[in-house]
Amino acid sequence: MTNLEKEIQFIKGVGPNRATLLNKLGIFNLKDLITYFPREHEDRGNVKLISETVHGEEALISGFPVGRMNEIRIRKNLTLCKLIVRDESGSCEVTWYNQSYLKNSFKPNERYKFYGKVSRPYGKVEMQSPVFELATASKNTGKIIPIYPLTYSLTQNTIRKIIETGLEEVIGNLEETLPDYILNKYKFYDYNTAIRQIHFPDDFESFNKARKRLVFEELFSMQLALLSLKNKYEIKKPGIEFDKDAKMSDVIDSLPFKLTGAQRRVLEEIDKDMESNKPMNRLLQGDVGSGKTVVALIAAYKAVKSGYQAVIMAPTAILATQHLESFENTLKDFGIKCELLISGVTKKKKQDILDRLAAGEIDVLIGTHAVLEDNVEFKKLGLVVTDEQHRFGVRQRSTIVEKGNNPDVLVMTATPIPRTLALILYGDLDISIIDELPPNRKKIETYAVTKGMEQRVNNFIQKNVEEGRQCYIVCPLVEENEEIDAKSVMEIYENYKKSVFPNLKVEYLHGKMKPKEKDAIMEEFKNGNIDILISTTVIEVGVNVPNSNIMVIENAERFGLAQLHQLRGRVGRGEYQSYCILKYQGNSEMIRERMKVISSTNDGFVISEKDLELRGSGEFFGTRQHGIPEFKIANLFEDIDMLKQAQGIAMEIIDKDPTLESKENESLRKMVDEKFKNRIEI
Ligand code: ADP
Ligand code: MG
């Protein structure tokens, strides 16, 4: 078998310099190289008559040079090189820019092929900067040519050549990754053919077949990995059967509000999980403000009343503190003791917490990553809740889970992802969705504005602050940056404090500040001592300041839709009508469409659906906001059917062979191990 681990610099024609460039593309070894898939293909296979070329399309023509190449010096740095090419049907004027060295490349009686973009002004036929070669050659034309996504300083020709060389080394000897029974049943290409045809297809049909197989493999292996992970949890020892007499309804009846239908539904699902002996592994998806915290609180109540402890893990101290407040408010009437553990606490206080926790005197521990530390020991941990799951990796989840004896796990996220995708992507978790906001929540009115509206926006802020409200302003940058045309926190802060709102209390917040400073500012804002808070996106998901009712986002075009929606969720948390003002620059169709989507709906699921559609899964998931591995070839929006099929097949296999032990599944076992090894942690 071939050594796919072979370092890239030792491939023929690479060497140390090119290796450095290839490394930038994420290509370190032979395997990376052959799986560096083309972005698209150009059909340089079919020669067209000059008279049949179409304006605006790329075409391959073949003809003889007429006369010599003509050099025209336009100005100091611009020389046009023009050549007339004639075939049986007509002639074409070919132009290159600043490439005088081409002057002696053409012999009068030789036939050449030219591939490039055609334009046809006033009946003339022209071609700009084509690639060319002798009509008898077949290096750059005469076939379907792959175009690679990024190349840094490498030309397409160079990278193509390197990949070709790499393929020559391995094709025919690549180990098959899928078992025969799958290949046969679905009539997939074998791995060698697929890899060859994805780069250098014989025709577009072969390309499509190759792509299909590779997309399947990518999605299928992910599904298998997720399902066997889930399986690993499930076939472990039985979990805890929480007490049927510890009734969720007792705490529900004590709440100051009525639960929404969606909250009641997910609680029924959770209750059922908790009472069964199967350990719960549940993802709770719900938009910002949909009321996930109270669901966690009710689950914690049930755990504690059944004689267990619960832990709630939040990504920041601010959120953890906020959770502690709401938990204490409700649970203290039931004699349940809650405690906060964050990294800021004093040594003495911390030791006290650890002692009481180990002794079982603390019922609910709420904290940040600090709760993961080795010396945090529970007496009887029964329920683990993590908030905003995309911030915690799978490994962190298992670290905390291992502090108990197969406890139930509830993972909460406020990043809605399209329902269909969620079901599939979180293959290792069961899913509950809160798709309804508490009643009487006022819709956040959202306006997308351009520069001309600046004054009106400022007046609007002034008026609301005078009425006692508070305002957030979010910018993409901390400090001014000459290279990026976007607003910064410090720039706006200076301007607003000195000139625009000299009479208001303006403060700033960004990630470069010390945690203590950040917490202090946030505390001040919560207490109403700051009117306008200018910040980067550090103002946390889930931060609750009901008195703030305006969210201004500068350079909104720079944020993803999901992120804009998250940010908007910082307001609209109280009784006041709230507003989100998106200041944007640029006039592209895409930007306008995105602004339209976000202004027209407050439904996070609709927005994520649209975001996925507009940006494609590459970018959507590429942001890593979702903790989902990036795909090399699959596109989750386009390949959704393949994803479903892959999931179906993976489920069948795992049902029959849960640990993939059988001989015929040997290659799958390998594939899954590989996936776990590479599983990203955030
Ligand atoms: P998120 O899902 O974003 O974490 P929270 O749990 O912070 O949302 O809830 C947002 C606010 O809504 C909180 O102030 C909470 O007390 C309130 N809330 C939750 N459920 C209800 C309900 N059923 N009716 C009214 N208010 C509710
Ligand atoms: Mg929350």
XYZ file of C-alpha atoms and ligand atoms in Angstrom:
710
model
C 0.000 0.000 0.000
C 1.083 3.521 -0.596
C 2.492 5.767 2.019
C -0.045 8.544 2.136
C 1.762 10.130 5.053
C 4.694 10.990 2.824
C 5.656 14.596 3.415
C 4.689 16.964 0.679
C 8.137 18.392 0.100
C 9.384 15.001 -1.062
C 6.886 14.757 -3.890
C 8.635 15.224 -7.216
C 8.628 18.859 -8.307
C 7.762 20.260 -4.856
C 10.778 20.882 -2.611
C 10.926 23.046 0.512
C 9.775 26.367 -0.982
C 6.678 25.087 -2.661
C 6.039 22.879 0.357
C 5.701 26.014 2.482
C 3.078 27.382 0.134
C 1.240 24.086 0.042
C 1.274 23.973 3.848
C -0.659 27.216 3.810
C -3.352 25.408 1.902
C -3.462 22.745 4.583
C -1.518 20.317 2.447
C 1.183 18.583 4.450
C 1.332 15.106 3.017
C 0.395 13.027 0.027
C -3.039 12.283 1.398
C -3.810 15.989 1.853
C -2.643 16.578 -1.682
C -4.860 14.067 -3.410
C -7.832 15.156 -1.343
C -7.321 18.822 -2.195
C -10.385 18.865 -4.398
C -10.903 21.211 -7.349
C -13.267 24.148 -7.021
C -14.527 23.679 -10.559
C -13.556 22.320 -13.937
C -13.070 24.016 -17.255
C -14.078 22.179 -20.339
C -11.049 22.640 -22.508
C -11.867 19.465 -24.353
C -13.967 20.643 -27.250
C -12.584 22.924 -29.920
C -15.093 25.458 -31.156
C -15.134 27.280 -34.446
C -14.408 30.974 -33.964
C -17.707 31.809 -35.632
C -19.580 29.673 -33.097
C -18.118 31.166 -29.926
C -20.495 32.954 -27.607
C -19.973 36.363 -26.012
C -19.017 36.079 -22.344
C -18.231 32.363 -22.386
C -14.930 30.580 -22.128
C -14.009 28.682 -25.250
C -11.282 26.638 -26.834
C -10.399 27.666 -30.383
C -7.758 26.336 -32.735
C -6.124 28.276 -35.542
C -3.074 29.836 -37.199
C -1.452 33.133 -36.237
C -1.910 35.807 -38.887
C 1.222 37.913 -39.105
C 3.336 38.823 -36.107
C 2.315 39.754 -32.632
C 1.635 43.438 -32.336
C 2.855 45.330 -29.255
C 0.996 48.464 -28.249
C 2.395 50.574 -25.436
C -0.557 52.303 -23.781
C 1.370 53.887 -20.914
C 4.352 53.217 -18.726
C 3.106 50.048 -17.107
C 0.720 48.822 -19.719
C 1.632 47.113 -22.952
C -0.946 45.199 -24.973
C 0.207 42.266 -27.035
C -2.206 41.461 -29.836
C -2.304 38.517 -32.151
C -4.811 37.686 -34.870
C -5.770 34.034 -35.030
C -7.641 32.532 -37.965
C -9.476 29.254 -38.368
C -11.783 27.841 -41.047
C -14.694 29.966 -39.893
C -13.214 33.351 -39.162
C -10.687 35.262 -37.098
C -10.249 36.328 -33.519
C -8.154 39.057 -31.943
C -6.262 37.681 -28.953
C -4.873 40.092 -26.350
C -2.408 39.631 -23.499
C -1.354 42.326 -21.045
C 2.295 43.106 -20.316
C 3.509 39.824 -21.694
C 5.972 40.997 -24.331
C 7.989 37.842 -23.792
C 5.307 35.994 -25.734
C 6.425 37.827 -28.847
C 8.455 34.933 -30.215
C 6.175 32.164 -29.059
C 4.256 31.729 -32.291
C 5.467 30.316 -35.591
C 3.484 31.378 -38.644
C 2.655 27.963 -40.075
C 1.887 26.148 -36.876
C -1.580 25.575 -35.535
C -2.271 26.538 -31.884
C -5.096 26.120 -29.419
C -6.256 29.038 -27.270
C -8.510 28.794 -24.255
C -9.988 31.920 -22.724
C -12.959 34.185 -22.296
C -14.540 35.410 -25.505
C -16.085 38.792 -26.099
C -17.834 39.835 -29.279
C -18.058 43.600 -29.552
C -19.589 44.892 -32.812
C -19.360 41.591 -34.645
C -15.660 41.199 -33.876
C -14.428 38.201 -31.914
C -11.878 38.817 -29.154
C -10.217 36.728 -26.499
C -8.365 38.010 -23.403
C -5.254 36.445 -21.875
C -5.884 32.889 -23.008
C -3.767 29.889 -22.127
C -2.396 28.377 -25.299
C -0.301 25.555 -26.656
C 0.443 23.785 -29.922
C -2.615 22.143 -31.429
C -0.916 18.787 -31.072
C -0.110 19.294 -27.361
C -2.443 18.295 -24.561
C -0.997 19.719 -21.397
C -3.302 22.646 -20.758
C -6.076 22.014 -23.216
C -7.790 19.144 -24.940
C -9.403 17.890 -21.766
C -11.376 18.884 -18.733
C -9.053 20.892 -16.538
C -9.429 21.191 -12.752
C -9.320 24.619 -11.163
C -8.230 24.580 -7.529
C -9.741 26.837 -4.881
C -6.784 28.671 -3.395
C -3.254 28.528 -4.592
C -1.336 31.358 -2.881
C 1.640 32.136 -5.086
C 1.349 28.854 -6.925
C -0.181 29.092 -10.369
C -3.031 26.837 -11.384
C -0.630 25.135 -13.754
C 1.863 24.404 -11.004
C -0.588 23.065 -8.502
C -2.253 20.991 -11.197
C 1.094 19.519 -12.143
C 1.929 18.721 -8.513
C -1.402 17.013 -7.986
C -0.964 15.085 -11.197
C 2.423 13.861 -10.004
C 0.967 12.961 -6.620
C -1.804 10.990 -8.274
C 0.660 9.104 -10.454
C 2.360 7.917 -7.304
C -0.754 6.506 -5.715
C -3.501 5.765 -8.190
C -4.163 2.072 -8.396
C -2.725 1.470 -4.963
C -5.088 3.450 -2.780
C -6.725 1.350 -0.156
C -10.484 1.055 -0.573
C -12.310 2.900 2.188
C -15.842 1.584 1.701
C -16.845 -2.070 2.048
C -17.724 -4.004 -1.098
C -21.334 -4.456 -0.168
C -21.866 -0.694 -0.175
C -19.922 -0.123 -3.371
C -21.944 -2.784 -5.136
C -25.306 -1.883 -3.755
C -25.048 1.800 -4.657
C -22.889 1.333 -7.739
C -20.290 3.748 -6.450
C -16.915 4.221 -8.080
C -14.097 2.503 -6.234
C -11.815 4.856 -4.351
C -9.009 4.925 -6.917
C -11.347 5.785 -9.760
C -13.159 8.382 -7.699
C -9.968 10.200 -6.733
C -8.662 10.134 -10.289
C -11.930 11.324 -11.807
C -12.565 14.073 -9.289
C -9.344 15.756 -10.401
C -9.019 14.780 -14.032
C -12.385 13.515 -15.212
C -12.797 11.882 -18.593
C -16.071 13.715 -18.948
C -18.559 15.517 -16.738
C -20.563 12.383 -16.133
C -17.526 10.703 -14.589
C -16.881 13.795 -12.530
C -20.411 13.697 -11.145
C -20.079 10.029 -10.301
C -16.779 10.647 -8.552
C -18.177 13.567 -6.608
C -21.207 11.539 -5.572
C -19.073 8.798 -4.126
C -16.762 11.188 -2.267
C -19.624 13.274 -0.882
C -21.305 10.094 0.261
C -18.152 8.921 1.951
C -17.640 12.202 3.764
C -21.194 12.413 5.082
C -21.455 8.714 5.761
C -18.270 8.558 7.807
C -19.429 11.509 9.879
C -22.761 9.800 10.487
C -21.099 6.566 11.457
C -18.794 8.382 13.819
C -21.641 10.271 15.458
C -23.868 7.238 15.733
C -21.216 5.057 17.215
C -20.385 7.823 19.667
C -24.017 7.907 20.724
C -23.952 4.170 20.892
C -20.913 4.252 23.102
C -22.834 6.300 25.646
C -25.889 4.140 25.372
C -24.431 0.686 25.686
C -22.526 1.731 28.755
C -23.986 0.851 32.130
C -27.558 1.930 32.656
C -28.090 5.505 33.749
C -29.994 6.951 36.668
C -33.717 6.437 37.096
C -34.823 9.678 38.667
C -37.674 9.582 41.140
C -41.200 9.557 39.734
C -42.353 11.267 42.913
C -40.007 14.202 42.358
C -42.594 16.049 40.331
C -41.592 18.777 37.930
C -45.057 20.234 38.329
C -44.281 21.278 41.918
C -41.694 23.771 40.796
C -43.606 24.683 37.632
C -46.604 25.728 39.740
C -44.397 28.040 41.767
C -43.134 30.021 38.772
C -44.328 33.593 38.254
C -45.343 32.763 34.674
C -47.035 29.995 32.731
C -44.755 27.829 30.634
C -45.201 27.967 26.893
C -46.481 24.923 25.064
C -43.032 24.320 23.654
C -41.432 24.459 27.086
C -43.970 21.966 28.408
C -43.364 19.655 25.480
C -39.580 19.588 25.882
C -39.953 19.121 29.636
C -42.104 16.063 29.011
C -39.338 14.677 26.805
C -36.751 15.430 29.459
C -38.888 14.013 32.244
C -39.300 10.782 30.342
C -35.554 10.533 29.719
C -34.787 11.253 33.353
C -37.152 8.612 34.668
C -35.913 5.947 32.289
C -32.744 3.998 33.037
C -31.185 5.072 29.760
C -28.761 7.969 30.320
C -30.165 11.137 28.787
C -28.138 12.745 26.002
C -30.322 15.543 24.822
C -29.745 18.724 22.857
C -32.123 21.546 23.643
C -32.319 24.023 20.804
C -34.174 27.250 21.322
C -33.873 30.766 20.104
C -32.531 33.521 22.325
C -35.173 34.403 24.871
C -37.209 31.260 24.326
C -36.756 30.325 27.975
C -34.218 27.531 28.108
C -32.898 28.468 31.537
C -36.119 27.640 33.300
C -36.196 24.265 31.568
C -32.733 23.510 32.944
C -33.854 24.710 36.346
C -36.857 22.383 36.387
C -34.683 19.443 35.355
C -32.221 20.331 38.125
C -35.104 20.436 40.590
C -36.093 16.915 39.659
C -32.516 15.675 39.979
C -32.059 17.225 43.411
C -35.414 16.012 44.713
C -34.358 12.532 43.609
C -31.309 12.772 45.835
C -28.707 13.843 43.263
C -26.629 16.910 42.516
C -26.740 18.932 39.304
C -24.137 21.021 37.575
C -24.799 23.853 35.121
C -21.887 24.900 32.963
C -21.945 28.272 31.190
C -19.282 29.733 28.899
C -18.702 32.990 30.816
C -18.739 34.278 34.365
C -21.442 36.792 33.484
C -23.789 34.089 32.288
C -23.016 31.779 35.169
C -23.750 34.577 37.653
C -26.992 35.354 35.896
C -28.041 31.717 36.036
C -27.211 31.558 39.714
C -29.568 34.461 40.366
C -32.498 32.867 38.577
C -31.884 29.449 40.093
C -31.602 30.809 43.611
C -34.716 32.920 43.247
C -36.869 29.939 42.476
C -35.136 27.065 44.208
C -34.438 28.538 47.618
C -38.133 28.119 48.541
C -37.645 24.395 48.058
C -34.614 24.259 50.321
C -32.260 23.641 47.407
C -28.769 25.058 47.788
C -27.096 26.616 44.749
C -23.505 27.780 44.523
C -21.355 29.610 41.990
C -17.897 28.435 40.951
C -15.933 30.662 38.606
C -12.204 31.160 38.290
C -12.314 34.547 40.023
C -13.220 33.245 43.494
C -10.661 33.409 46.282
C -8.710 30.330 47.263
C -10.402 30.102 50.603
C -13.873 30.455 49.184
C -13.075 27.923 46.522
C -11.862 25.356 49.028
C -15.034 25.863 50.996
C -17.121 25.256 47.884
C -15.161 22.127 46.992
C -15.576 20.732 50.506
C -19.292 21.352 50.638
C -19.731 19.967 47.149
C -17.936 16.746 48.023
C -19.962 16.478 51.202
C -23.184 16.846 49.259
C -24.108 20.123 50.938
C -24.390 21.923 47.611
C -27.244 20.703 45.438
C -26.724 22.703 42.275
C -23.319 23.933 41.181
C -23.309 26.649 38.540
C -20.071 27.703 36.943
C -17.729 28.202 34.067
C -14.896 25.997 32.818
C -13.733 26.116 36.430
C -16.082 23.236 37.221
C -14.072 20.989 34.921
C -10.981 21.049 37.116
C -9.788 17.789 38.617
C -10.328 18.786 42.222
C -14.013 19.487 41.653
C -15.655 16.379 43.068
C -19.312 15.733 43.575
C -20.899 13.486 46.132
C -23.562 12.233 43.770
C -23.735 14.005 40.423
C -26.871 13.100 38.528
C -27.463 15.827 35.951
C -25.102 17.778 33.739
C -26.356 20.830 31.855
C -24.137 22.779 29.480
C -25.377 26.104 28.180
C -24.470 27.415 24.728
C -23.057 24.099 23.651
C -20.994 25.272 20.699
C -18.517 26.782 23.129
C -17.745 23.473 24.716
C -16.074 20.627 22.921
C -17.065 17.021 23.091
C -14.118 16.290 25.333
C -15.140 18.907 27.885
C -18.585 17.435 27.895
C -17.160 14.036 28.701
C -14.821 15.444 31.381
C -17.748 16.794 33.315
C -19.868 13.709 32.665
C -17.158 11.511 34.137
C -17.468 13.301 37.459
C -20.733 11.413 37.930
C -21.811 7.857 37.529
C -23.400 7.951 34.093
C -25.375 11.128 34.749
C -28.043 12.533 32.463
C -26.842 15.214 30.088
C -28.699 18.199 28.703
C -26.921 20.397 26.188
C -28.496 23.762 25.461
C -27.856 25.962 22.467
C -29.236 29.262 21.283
C -27.780 28.867 17.827
C -30.663 27.475 15.903
C -29.618 25.424 12.959
C -32.050 24.229 10.335
C -34.202 21.488 11.729
C -33.393 18.953 9.077
C -29.695 19.492 9.560
C -29.849 19.429 13.335
C -31.454 16.026 13.355
C -28.653 14.731 11.258
C -25.626 16.666 12.409
C -26.094 16.037 16.078
C -26.334 12.325 15.476
C -24.942 11.721 18.942
C -27.737 13.579 20.719
C -31.513 13.391 20.872
C -33.060 16.712 20.049
C -35.706 18.875 21.662
C -36.710 22.171 20.154
C -38.364 25.195 21.744
C -39.909 26.873 18.744
C -42.140 29.344 20.521
C -41.355 32.499 22.455
C -43.057 33.383 25.751
C -46.259 35.342 25.134
C -46.463 39.114 24.937
C -42.885 39.313 23.834
C -42.757 42.347 21.585
C -41.210 41.796 18.199
C -37.856 43.554 17.939
C -38.269 46.084 15.168
C -35.293 45.882 12.863
C -34.151 48.496 10.376
C -31.285 48.268 7.924
C -29.883 51.742 7.232
C -27.065 53.289 5.258
C -24.831 56.225 6.102
C -27.330 58.978 5.319
C -29.462 57.955 8.288
C -26.738 58.517 10.890
C -28.262 61.667 12.370
C -31.724 60.175 12.690
C -30.322 57.112 14.399
C -28.451 59.271 16.889
C -31.566 61.324 17.629
C -33.466 58.126 18.179
C -30.885 56.855 20.665
C -30.940 60.203 22.479
C -34.707 60.127 22.801
C -34.806 56.581 24.169
C -32.043 57.206 26.666
C -33.860 60.315 27.873
C -36.825 58.065 28.516
C -34.593 55.959 30.738
C -33.581 53.164 28.374
C -30.085 51.901 27.507
C -28.401 51.173 24.229
C -25.782 48.789 22.844
C -23.560 49.614 19.898
C -21.627 46.732 18.399
C -18.634 47.207 16.076
C -16.543 44.671 14.214
C -13.186 46.065 15.354
C -11.583 47.069 18.630
C -9.279 49.728 17.233
C -9.042 51.514 13.936
C -7.302 49.536 11.273
C -6.144 51.133 8.056
C -6.551 47.967 6.102
C -10.093 47.250 7.090
C -12.864 49.612 6.206
C -14.950 49.101 9.305
C -15.903 50.915 12.468
C -13.989 50.317 15.676
C -15.063 50.479 19.298
C -12.464 53.072 20.261
C -13.195 55.327 17.306
C -16.911 55.426 18.015
C -16.331 55.731 21.730
C -14.161 58.842 21.306
C -16.597 60.379 18.897
C -19.761 59.636 20.862
C -18.364 60.580 24.218
C -16.859 63.877 23.069
C -19.113 65.107 20.291
C -22.313 63.170 19.768
C -23.537 62.359 23.272
C -21.447 64.550 25.598
C -24.228 64.518 28.193
C -24.733 60.786 28.337
C -22.766 58.113 30.095
C -20.883 56.298 27.354
C -18.610 53.301 28.025
C -16.825 50.641 26.039
C -16.156 46.918 26.302
C -13.965 44.612 24.246
C -12.125 41.329 24.405
C -8.699 42.824 24.971
C -9.739 44.145 28.376
C -9.012 42.200 31.553
C -11.873 39.937 32.678
C -12.226 41.994 35.871
C -12.639 45.227 33.900
C -15.133 43.616 31.580
C -17.201 42.262 34.451
C -17.154 45.662 36.141
C -18.443 47.405 33.020
C -21.117 44.788 32.498
C -22.188 45.138 36.105
C -22.474 48.911 35.696
C -24.523 48.463 32.571
C -26.819 46.003 34.315
C -27.310 48.462 37.159
C -28.328 51.147 34.711
C -25.292 53.358 35.314
C -24.236 53.299 31.668
C -26.482 54.716 28.933
C -24.607 53.613 25.862
C -22.295 50.630 25.758
C -20.019 50.387 22.755
C -18.521 46.969 22.322
C -17.335 44.214 20.091
C -19.291 40.992 19.936
C -18.084 40.132 23.454
C -21.413 41.103 24.951
C -22.448 37.633 25.653
C -25.050 35.410 24.237
C -27.791 35.327 26.809
C -26.863 38.491 28.691
C -30.024 39.802 30.235
C -30.486 43.550 30.723
C -34.226 44.094 30.299
C -33.902 47.880 30.406
C -31.830 48.073 27.231
C -33.965 48.433 24.143
C -31.697 49.517 21.288
C -29.060 47.449 19.550
C -27.082 49.279 16.892
C -24.777 47.156 14.761
C -22.066 48.963 12.812
C -20.912 47.400 9.533
C -23.663 44.849 9.771
C -22.600 43.524 6.371
C -19.579 42.008 8.077
C -21.554 39.677 10.300
C -23.273 36.429 9.434
C -27.050 36.332 9.675
C -26.983 33.921 12.573
C -24.650 36.228 14.431
C -26.741 39.317 13.750
C -29.711 37.459 15.086
C -27.797 36.474 18.195
C -26.718 40.043 18.785
C -30.230 41.333 18.287
C -31.342 38.944 21.007
C -29.535 41.110 23.590
C -32.484 43.509 23.483
C -36.194 42.795 23.649
C -35.832 41.135 27.019
C -38.026 43.458 29.011
C -41.348 45.210 28.797
C -40.119 47.907 26.391
C -40.512 48.001 22.644
C -37.029 47.207 21.328
C -35.182 48.091 18.174
C -32.265 46.749 16.209
C -30.575 49.113 13.795
C -28.258 47.578 11.240
C -25.896 50.098 9.706
C -24.428 48.684 6.560
C -22.202 49.617 3.654
C -22.078 48.220 0.183
C -24.679 47.663 -2.391
C -24.311 44.090 -3.515
C -27.352 41.945 -4.110
C -26.158 39.556 -1.418
C -25.831 42.245 1.233
C -29.257 43.660 0.476
C -30.843 40.225 0.511
C -29.293 39.452 3.875
C -30.423 42.749 5.370
C -33.901 42.024 4.058
C -34.020 38.591 5.671
C -32.913 39.796 9.077
C -35.265 42.790 9.047
C -38.265 40.757 8.047
C -38.222 37.957 10.596
C -37.375 37.302 14.228
C -37.445 33.549 13.852
C -33.961 32.131 14.340
C -34.790 28.926 12.527
C -35.988 30.746 9.435
C -32.870 32.902 9.548
C -30.474 29.991 9.827
C -32.264 28.258 6.975
C -31.790 31.375 4.838
C -28.217 31.861 5.981
C -27.378 28.373 4.892
C -29.025 28.939 1.543
C -27.336 32.276 0.894
C -23.875 31.386 1.998
C -23.713 27.697 1.257
C -22.661 25.207 3.847
C -18.967 25.815 3.358
C -19.075 29.221 4.944
C -22.010 28.544 7.188
C -20.204 25.749 8.909
C -16.784 27.091 8.130
C -17.276 29.715 10.796
C -17.091 26.899 13.286
C -19.841 28.604 15.183
C -21.621 25.344 15.282
C -18.854 23.059 16.351
C -19.341 20.983 13.254
C -16.372 19.727 11.280
C -15.761 21.413 7.972
C -16.399 19.389 4.888
C -13.932 18.999 2.079
C -16.385 18.261 -0.629
C -19.929 17.967 0.664
C -22.188 20.993 0.616
C -24.856 20.557 3.249
C -27.336 22.687 1.443
C -27.043 21.003 -1.921
C -26.285 17.549 -0.663
C -29.070 17.254 1.846
C -30.570 14.221 0.095
C -27.251 12.466 0.113
C -26.943 13.323 3.798
C -30.269 11.644 4.534
C -29.310 8.616 2.534
C -25.943 8.391 4.268
C -27.630 8.624 7.637
C -30.095 5.883 6.755
C -27.348 3.534 5.667
C -25.213 4.342 8.699
C -28.129 3.610 11.029
C -28.790 0.254 9.412
C -25.173 -0.731 9.807
C -24.880 0.413 13.414
C -28.105 -1.412 14.241
C -26.699 -4.679 12.981
C -23.124 -4.198 14.084
C -23.019 -1.615 16.895
C -19.274 -1.707 17.402
C -18.350 -2.365 13.755
C -16.545 -5.528 14.711
C -17.452 -7.711 11.760
C -14.913 -8.446 9.081
C -16.888 -6.783 6.321
C -17.016 -3.552 8.306
C -13.316 -3.448 9.022
C -12.707 -0.473 6.765
C -15.593 1.379 8.412
C -14.148 0.797 11.849
C -10.936 2.386 10.596
C -12.815 5.306 9.112
C -14.616 5.974 12.390
C -11.416 5.815 14.439
C -9.886 8.323 12.082
C -12.887 10.631 12.515
C -12.682 10.512 16.284
C -9.015 11.287 16.106
C -9.745 14.363 14.050
C -12.866 15.413 15.830
C -12.553 19.117 16.417
C -12.635 20.520 19.879
C -13.478 24.133 20.438
P -32.769 31.761 26.712
O -33.524 30.660 26.063
O -32.249 32.748 25.739
O -31.715 31.274 27.662
P -33.963 32.730 29.095
O -34.066 31.411 29.716
O -32.869 33.628 29.540
O -33.858 32.555 27.529
O -35.376 33.455 29.201
C -35.565 34.785 28.816
C -36.535 35.461 29.732
O -37.845 34.945 29.562
C -36.205 35.298 31.187
O -36.379 36.537 31.818
C -37.235 34.276 31.673
O -37.554 34.460 33.028
C -38.427 34.587 30.805
N -39.326 33.457 30.561
C -38.958 32.171 30.335
N -40.056 31.406 30.100
C -41.133 32.216 30.185
C -42.549 32.020 30.023
N -43.063 30.824 29.742
N -43.336 33.095 30.155
C -42.829 34.308 30.422
N -41.519 34.563 30.586
C -40.665 33.538 30.468
Mg -29.680 31.224 27.955
